[in-house]
Amino acid sequence: MADKLRTQQQLESLQNKYVGTGHSDTTKHEWTANIARDSYASYQGHPPLLHYMAIGMGMPMEKVRMHCMEKMVLPCGPAPRAED
Amino acid sequence: MANIQQTQAFYGLTLEPPSAPTASVLCNVIPGLKAGDQQIFEARGQRIALHRISENADRTERKFTTVLEQDVFGIVRGVATSRIPGTSTDQLIISSDSGRIALLTYDHDKNQFRRTHLETYGKSGVRRVIPGHYLASDSRGRCVMLGSVEKNKVVYMLHRDSDGQIIISSPHEANQWQSLCFALCALDTGWESPIFAALEVEYTESEGDPTGDAFERREKQLVYYTVDMGLNHVVKTWSDTVDYTANMLFGVPGGQDGPSGVLVCAEDRIYYRHDKHPTLCVPIPRRQGKTEDANRKRCIVAGCLHLAKTRHEFFFLLQTEDGDVFKLTISLEVDDQGRQTANPERMTLKYYDTFPVARQMLLHKKGFLYIAAENGNSQLYHIDDLADDPEFEPHNTFTSDDVPTEPEEEYEPNYFQPRELKMTHLAIDIPGLHPLMKTRVENLTSEDAPQIYAVQGTGNKSQFKTIRHGLDVEVIISNSMGNVPYDNIWTFKHRASDEHHRYLLLSSSYGDITIACSLGDSVEQIENSPFLENRATVHAQQMGDSTLVQVHARGIRSILESGAQNEWQVPSGTVVAASANDRQLLLALSTAELAFFFMGDDGILNQLEEMPEMSGKVTALSVGRTPRGRQQARYAVVGCDDCTIRVMSIELDSPLESRSVQALSAIPTSLEVVEMLDPASHTTVSIVHIGLQSGLYLRAVIDETTGELGDVRTKFLGTRAPRLCPVEVNNEECVIACSSRPWLGYNHPQTNLYTVTPLINEPIEAARSFITPDLSGLCAIQGSSLLIFQIPSIEGRLSHSSIDLSYTPRGMARHPHFPLWYTVQSDANALSKATRNQLRGGSIDENEEATALEKHLGLPRGTSHWASCIQVVDPVYYNKVISSVELDENEAALCCACVPFASRDYEVFLAVGTGQHMALDNKTTPKGYVHIYRLHENGTKLELVHKTQFDNPIYALLPFNGRLALGVANELFIYDIGMKALLRKSRGAAVPNQIVSLESQGNRIVCGDVSDSVTYVVYKPKFNRMIPFVDDVVQRWTTTTTMVDYETTAGGDKFGNLWIVRCPEQPSQEADEEGAGGYIMNERSYLNGAPYRLDLRAHYYTQDIPMSMQRTALVAGGQEVLFWSGLQGTLGMLVPFVTRDDVEFFTGLEQQMRAEAPPLAGRDHLMYRSYYVPVKGVIDGDLCERFMLLSYDSKQKISAELDRSVKEIEKKVQEMRTRVAF
């Protein structure tokens, strides 16, 4: 029993520390949104990648960065209604 | 050793580091300089660099020099500086992907960065919640904040203890769950508690609400985080809603200097916000003009602050996405008694100038504006005017008066008239290659080494570049000296104490004549000169105090200052070689005898009676220069036709005694002993430079005491035996080697290594220093002309020549027979030429002024519009764009290929793949076309034959066995040319998503997929079928591929990896089996892919995105390498190892280097090179080359571990580069 509790606590601390750590009730929407946010963060964080996209889109890098940031708010649209 | 590669290994080297700036900041890190003499600290890719701007006394000449550049083997994301109170220099702060904050200082004496602190705060890698994306440092140097895009922020406090040591606190976190940070800046609060301002959006509600209402109602907050220095914690002290489109923050000066607070830059508006003052707002002016969309809103993409601390005045320069820079000033309220209060009253925005879009703008205190350009060369502008005059251009001045400060309220947009540069002028154009779209190595000019042809840049500032390895030469005078070809030249002074050269002698062995000229204000031939003119000169020099010595085939003529002439006749034979210094003269006679002379104080040459005979005919000899403070040089070097050189003592007590012998691979034709500075030990050493008949150039060090030769380095220079000439460039001893092209050997100012670089010039016979009162440079003889030239800079190693293009280049193809390139160019969100002309009501091609203005301001923008054209470029003869074809109907050219169609007797046509109505949203369905152009007038004119429509944009074209192979979405087609359209011959699904690259050898086609690596397809002509037979297990977002051999493909992907994959033997053989009964046609698909899988042979993370790859040799006589070029301007290569020994050695060295010189920013080197996939089969040459820069102790340690001497390791590391490249 103690073991189970400890596992639970460890999981919770991980979930606190690292956004996106899953749990047994992770929905598909949560998961995809999390992946999408990770991707958008990565696009901005790697300067060559941002540059590549900026050239393709014909925009300055700062604007593409804003697009990525904005997409992170709700990357996959609103969550579906919970089924009762 | 366990980790020895079983297969081919490569040595990864960077030829040219990336030039795209990530972040830059002004700093004062060199002690002893004035505060105004700021340096620029810049991050470019994985490198950090410290630049300086130096001016001459009257401020007419400026130089932008790189003081130090270092590879940190990590992704540098931000740089900042901090001046901790009470310290004399700035601390440099780097945020990188190491999950650590690195504090550096610059050690001026050793010219290196020294790490003062390295504190870990999170995981390594670029992650969503690990701080490092944003970096802000308090203006008073008390603390630094690092932020991530989501949730985390961490603050470090910095202070100084009583010993002057910098102390960094433990991290203080200010985390906000489910909140995104859009921008971060430090507020200027004077000496009150430091505050950091952030733009944040919380997404908790939006995500929880299934209706989407909460998402519609989302808000952006401006949040103040106050760092309590006393209580040692960070608290959120204030937050307020701001315009949702806000994207940038700038801290407004506070304390005594201003009102404090922040500028919040949003779309179309700039706000002033602070918790203590009312809000101000000013709209961002929009451009006026017929081609401008009056409703388009701009946002600010870069900016900088200027603060005059003594006068408490400040202003901002803010740049919009178009590149227009506005000067923003804040005027403060004046109270009843006429005193200035701290309440801001009005913001004024004045159009300043238009510059290239910057990643970072820096206002240098010496009156320069540094634009770290996002695309193209970074630039340094000299500021002529600060636009202080309110009367100037009132129509371009706008204020915040009567502008509503609520984001929802309506306001009148402002319009301004953009113009040419008026306030500034370009001072220095700093060469850069980013964004490098495509490169191709070809030898179109039949030079020794191939050239690199590149398309580079964006918009109408794009360029076609020819890049050569070499130093640019500035020819000042080129004067024909008659029709006799001369072969040697000398310049010398009249007296030893003179500053300038007085005489110039030209000699021709063909005409057997000598011409003597005097140097002064001009070069004039001397009538009745004391020199012997009807014979060729072997050597001429000024010796002693004021004796002029001319050696000719029959003897020596020495001219004393009094005018008296002494002649010495050769007893038998002729003089074949001669060399002299201030006191000593050594001759070689055709009888293989040596004659040695010593000049006494009276200026008379005394011959040594003994005339020793050499083992063979003497071909070259050299006497070392008289070392400073001594009467005579110790050694002379004599080369004979038995392929040896001998070091001989020429001191008077042991004259012409042989000290050592060195055997060579060919006959030495030219020898020079030069005293050069050894950069490693900072002492002068005697170095003998040797030119061999085979075109090899050798360099060896003479041991001062024993006369032994050691540390021999070799380089192949060209097909002609090099003639060596010692010269002085930049006040340093250098050597010019004249082979089939001229080369300069010098100590590179940055790397401190002896470097041999070609000069971009026609071949020359001989060169000498040329020092006159007006000019100090070099002179040379080129056939029958005299050349006087300078070498402007020895810093870079590449020379560029460029041709302007119209739009962002997307592809290039070479004409198979003529030295012509076809480039396809297209720009997203830009108005096409037809649209522009229609809006303007006419073309501006004839109007030079308007064309220049359009070029300066950039292309007019239009959402979902494409501007595109095809241009023919001749980089060899005309050096310009010869013809161009504009595309219309919103088409964008994406790729091109020259295709010889078998059905038309292999007539070459140009095929161009395009996309139509391409847009970011998925609402429109884009179409594709393939245009076929007939080539007229040797390929210079294009005539459209027909165009064929496809369902998708075409990204890849390939001439394939006399037909055209093309990729449409995931299908591969083979087409033949028809009368009205292309005719489909074969079709087959090849890849999962989208074909972006095609390569072929024989009937094998390698298709690169946009996100799924490469698939090998075999074409069966008999059955007209295409069968994909092998694909990859890793999803690689391919950007470029090239077939290294029939089985192997090398490629790059969008995440910055280089990889080499190979088809296993069995499927490769099966695929080529004759007939349809072949196994491969009936093979079943394996796991939804092709029947077989590729093997990964090499993988390497480069950080920069590879855009082109090619298997090619880069230097004359060099082995083939895999050359690649990256988007950010990197040129690099993978060199295949030839022997197992080398692999073992470099593996060992790399391991030792990882331990001995760990990366500066704290990233683990092995982890960095294994960023996405574990590094395989590639040894990091850039790391190995850092061996040269290690301290003596570290070098010794590594050399002991590897069981090799330090010199041996250095030689091996250097030769790895020089053998195959530059």
Coordinates of N, CA, C and O in Angstrom, one line a residue, chain A residues 15-19 33-34 37-38 41 44-49 51-52 55-63 65-66 69-70 72-74 78-81, chain B residues 22 75 123 126 128-129 133-134 149-151 177 181-182 203 207 209-211 215 218 244 246-247 321 359 374-375 435 829 861 920 1054 1103 1105 1127 1171-1172:
Chain A
Q15 N 4.0 15.5 -12.4 CA 2.9 16.3 -13.1 C 3.0 17.8 -12.8 O 2.8 18.6 -13.6
N16 N 3.4 18.1 -11.5 CA 3.6 19.5 -11.1 C 4.7 20.1 -11.8 O 4.7 21.2 -12.2
K17 N 5.8 19.3 -11.9 CA 7.1 19.9 -12.4 C 7.1 20.0 -13.9 O 7.4 21.0 -14.5
Y18 N 6.6 18.9 -14.6 CA 6.6 18.9 -16.0 C 5.2 18.9 -16.6 O 4.5 18.0 -16.4
V19 N 4.9 20.0 -17.3 CA 3.6 20.1 -17.9 C 3.5 19.0 -18.9 O 4.4 18.7 -19.7
A33 N -3.4 18.3 -27.6 CA -3.1 19.7 -27.3 C -1.7 19.8 -26.8 O -0.9 20.8 -27.1
N34 N -1.3 18.9 -25.9 CA 0.0 18.9 -25.3 C 1.1 18.8 -26.3 O 2.1 19.5 -26.3
R37 N 1.4 21.9 -28.4 CA 2.0 23.0 -27.6 C 3.5 22.8 -27.6 O 4.3 23.7 -27.8
D38 N 3.9 21.5 -27.4 CA 5.3 21.2 -27.4 C 6.0 21.6 -28.7 O 7.0 22.1 -28.8
A41 N 6.3 25.3 -29.2 CA 7.4 25.8 -28.4 C 8.7 25.5 -29.0 O 9.6 26.3 -29.0
Q44 N 9.7 27.8 -32.1 CA 10.2 29.1 -31.7 C 11.6 29.0 -31.1 O 12.4 29.9 -31.2
G45 N 11.8 27.8 -30.4 CA 13.1 27.7 -29.7 C 14.3 27.4 -30.6 O 15.4 27.7 -30.2
H46 N 14.0 26.9 -31.7 CA 15.1 26.6 -32.6 C 15.2 27.7 -33.7 O 14.4 27.6 -34.6
P47 N 16.1 28.6 -33.6 CA 16.1 29.7 -34.5 C 16.2 29.3 -36.0 O 15.4 29.9 -36.8
P48 N 16.9 28.3 -36.4 CA 16.9 28.0 -37.9 C 15.5 27.5 -38.4 O 15.1 27.9 -39.5
L49 N 14.8 26.8 -37.5 CA 13.5 26.3 -37.9 C 12.5 27.5 -38.1 O 11.7 27.5 -39.0
H51 N 13.3 30.5 -38.8 CA 13.8 31.2 -39.9 C 13.3 30.5 -41.2 O 12.8 31.2 -42.1
Y52 N 13.4 29.2 -41.2 CA 12.9 28.4 -42.4 C 11.4 28.7 -42.6 O 11.0 29.0 -43.8
I55 N 10.7 32.3 -43.9 CA 11.0 32.5 -45.3 C 9.9 31.9 -46.2 O 9.4 32.5 -47.1
G56 N 9.4 30.7 -45.8 CA 8.4 30.1 -46.6 C 7.1 30.9 -46.5 O 6.4 31.0 -47.5
M57 N 6.8 31.5 -45.4 CA 5.6 32.3 -45.2 C 5.7 33.7 -45.7 O 4.7 34.4 -45.7
G58 N 6.9 34.2 -46.0 CA 7.1 35.5 -46.4 C 6.8 36.5 -45.3 O 6.1 37.6 -45.5
M59 N 7.2 36.2 -44.1 CA 6.9 37.1 -42.9 C 8.2 37.2 -42.1 O 9.1 36.3 -42.2
P60 N 8.3 38.3 -41.3 CA 9.5 38.3 -40.4 C 9.4 37.3 -39.3 O 8.2 36.8 -39.0
M61 N 10.5 36.9 -38.8 CA 10.5 35.8 -37.8 C 9.7 36.2 -36.5 O 9.0 35.3 -36.0
E62 N 9.7 37.4 -36.2 CA 8.9 37.8 -35.0 C 7.4 37.5 -35.2 O 6.7 37.1 -34.3
K63 N 6.9 37.8 -36.4 CA 5.5 37.5 -36.7 C 5.2 36.0 -36.6 O 4.1 35.6 -36.1
R65 N 6.8 33.9 -34.9 CA 6.9 33.5 -33.5 C 5.6 33.8 -32.8 O 5.1 33.0 -32.0
M66 N 5.0 35.0 -33.1 CA 3.7 35.4 -32.5 C 2.6 34.4 -33.0 O 1.7 34.0 -32.1
M69 N 3.1 31.4 -30.8 CA 2.6 31.6 -29.5 C 1.1 31.6 -29.4 O 0.5 31.0 -28.5
E70 N 0.5 32.3 -30.3 CA -0.9 32.4 -30.3 C -1.6 31.0 -30.5 O -2.6 30.7 -29.8
M72 N -0.5 28.3 -29.4 CA -0.3 27.5 -28.2 C -1.5 27.7 -27.2 O -1.7 26.9 -26.3
V73 N -2.2 28.8 -27.3 CA -3.3 29.0 -26.4 C -4.4 27.9 -26.5 O -4.8 27.3 -25.5
L74 N -4.8 27.6 -27.7 CA -5.7 26.5 -27.9 C -5.4 25.8 -29.2 O -6.0 26.1 -30.2
P78 N -11.4 24.0 -28.9 CA -12.0 23.8 -27.6 C -12.1 22.3 -27.3 O -12.3 21.5 -28.2
A79 N -12.0 21.9 -26.0 CA -12.2 20.5 -25.6 C -13.6 20.0 -25.9 O -14.5 20.8 -25.8
P80 N -13.7 18.8 -26.3 CA -15.1 18.3 -26.5 C -15.8 18.2 -25.2 O -15.2 18.0 -24.2
R81 N -17.1 18.2 -25.3 CA -17.9 18.1 -24.1 C -17.7 16.8 -23.4 O -17.6 15.8 -24.1
Chain B
T22 N 21.3 35.4 -33.9 CA 20.1 35.0 -33.1 C 19.8 36.1 -32.1 O 18.7 36.5 -31.8
I75 N 22.7 25.4 -28.6 CA 21.9 26.3 -29.3 C 21.8 27.6 -28.4 O 21.3 27.5 -27.3
K123 N 16.1 21.0 -17.2 CA 16.6 19.9 -18.2 C 17.3 20.6 -19.4 O 17.0 21.8 -19.6
V126 N 15.7 22.3 -25.9 CA 14.8 23.4 -26.1 C 13.4 22.8 -25.7 O 12.8 22.1 -26.5
R128 N 9.4 23.3 -23.7 CA 8.3 24.3 -23.5 C 8.4 24.9 -22.1 O 8.2 26.1 -21.9
V129 N 8.7 24.2 -21.1 CA 8.7 24.8 -19.7 C 10.1 25.0 -19.1 O 10.2 25.3 -17.9
H133 N 14.2 30.7 -23.1 CA 13.7 31.4 -24.3 C 13.8 32.9 -24.2 O 14.2 33.6 -25.1
Y134 N 13.4 33.4 -23.0 CA 13.5 34.8 -22.8 C 14.6 35.1 -21.8 O 14.8 34.3 -20.8
V149 N 8.5 29.7 -22.6 CA 7.3 30.1 -23.3 C 6.0 29.7 -22.4 O 5.0 30.4 -22.5
E150 N 6.2 28.7 -21.6 CA 5.0 28.4 -20.7 C 5.5 28.2 -19.3 O 6.5 27.6 -19.1
K151 N 4.8 28.8 -18.4 CA 4.8 28.5 -17.0 C 6.1 29.1 -16.3 O 5.9 29.9 -15.4
W177 N 1.1 28.5 -13.5 CA 0.6 27.3 -14.1 C -0.3 27.7 -15.3 O -1.1 28.6 -15.2
C181 N 4.0 32.9 -21.9 CA 4.7 34.2 -21.8 C 5.0 34.6 -23.2 O 5.6 33.9 -24.0
F182 N 4.5 35.8 -23.6 CA 4.7 36.3 -25.0 C 5.9 37.2 -25.1 O 6.4 37.3 -26.2
Y203 N -4.4 30.0 -20.2 CA -5.3 29.3 -21.1 C -6.1 28.3 -20.3 O -6.8 27.5 -20.9
E207 N -9.2 26.3 -22.3 CA -9.1 24.9 -22.5 C -10.3 24.1 -21.9 O -10.7 23.1 -22.4
D209 N -13.3 25.2 -21.5 CA -14.7 25.5 -21.9 C -14.9 24.9 -23.3 O -14.4 25.3 -24.3
P210 N -15.9 23.9 -23.4 CA -16.1 23.3 -24.7 C -16.8 24.2 -25.7 O -16.8 23.9 -26.8
T211 N -17.5 25.2 -25.2 CA -18.2 26.1 -26.1 C -17.3 27.0 -26.9 O -17.7 27.5 -27.9
F215 N -12.5 31.0 -24.9 CA -11.4 31.3 -25.8 C -11.5 32.7 -26.4 O -10.6 33.4 -26.5
R218 N -10.5 35.4 -24.0 CA -9.2 35.4 -23.4 C -8.5 36.7 -23.4 O -8.8 37.6 -24.3
Y244 N -4.8 42.6 -26.9 CA -4.5 41.2 -27.1 C -3.4 40.9 -28.1 O -2.7 39.9 -28.1
A246 N -0.6 42.3 -28.5 CA 0.7 42.8 -28.0 C 1.7 41.7 -28.2 O 1.5 40.5 -27.9
N247 N 2.9 42.1 -28.7 CA 3.9 41.1 -28.9 C 5.3 41.4 -28.4 O 6.2 40.6 -28.3
E321 N 7.6 45.6 -39.3 CA 7.9 44.4 -40.1 C 8.3 44.7 -41.5 O 8.9 43.9 -42.2
R359 N 16.9 41.4 -36.5 CA 16.7 40.5 -35.3 C 16.9 41.4 -34.1 O 16.3 41.2 -33.1
E374 N 17.9 40.0 -40.2 CA 17.3 38.7 -40.2 C 17.7 38.0 -41.5 O 18.0 36.8 -41.5
N375 N 17.7 38.7 -42.6 CA 18.0 38.1 -43.9 C 19.1 39.0 -44.6 O 18.9 40.2 -44.6
P435 N 19.9 34.2 -45.6 CA 19.6 32.8 -45.7 C 20.1 32.2 -47.0 O 19.9 32.7 -48.1
N829 N 3.1 36.4 -50.0 CA 2.6 37.6 -49.5 C 3.2 38.8 -50.1 O 3.5 39.8 -49.4
R861 N 3.5 44.4 -49.9 CA 2.9 43.2 -49.4 C 1.5 43.0 -49.8 O 0.8 44.0 -50.0
L920 N -1.5 29.6 -46.6 CA -1.2 28.9 -45.3 C -2.5 28.2 -44.8 O -2.4 27.1 -44.3
K1054 N 14.9 19.2 -41.7 CA 14.5 20.5 -41.2 C 14.9 20.7 -39.8 O 14.8 21.9 -39.3
Q1103 N 22.7 21.7 -36.2 CA 22.0 22.9 -35.7 C 21.4 23.7 -36.9 O 20.2 24.0 -36.9
I1105 N 20.0 24.2 -40.7 CA 19.2 23.3 -41.6 C 19.9 23.2 -42.9 O 20.1 24.1 -43.6
L1127 N 20.9 26.9 -44.1 CA 20.1 28.0 -44.2 C 20.7 29.3 -43.6 O 20.6 30.4 -44.1
Y1171 N 21.3 15.4 -30.8 CA 20.1 16.1 -30.4 C 18.9 15.3 -30.7 O 18.0 15.2 -29.8
Y1172 N 18.7 14.8 -31.9 CA 17.4 14.1 -32.2 C 17.7 12.6 -32.3 O 16.9 11.8 -31.9

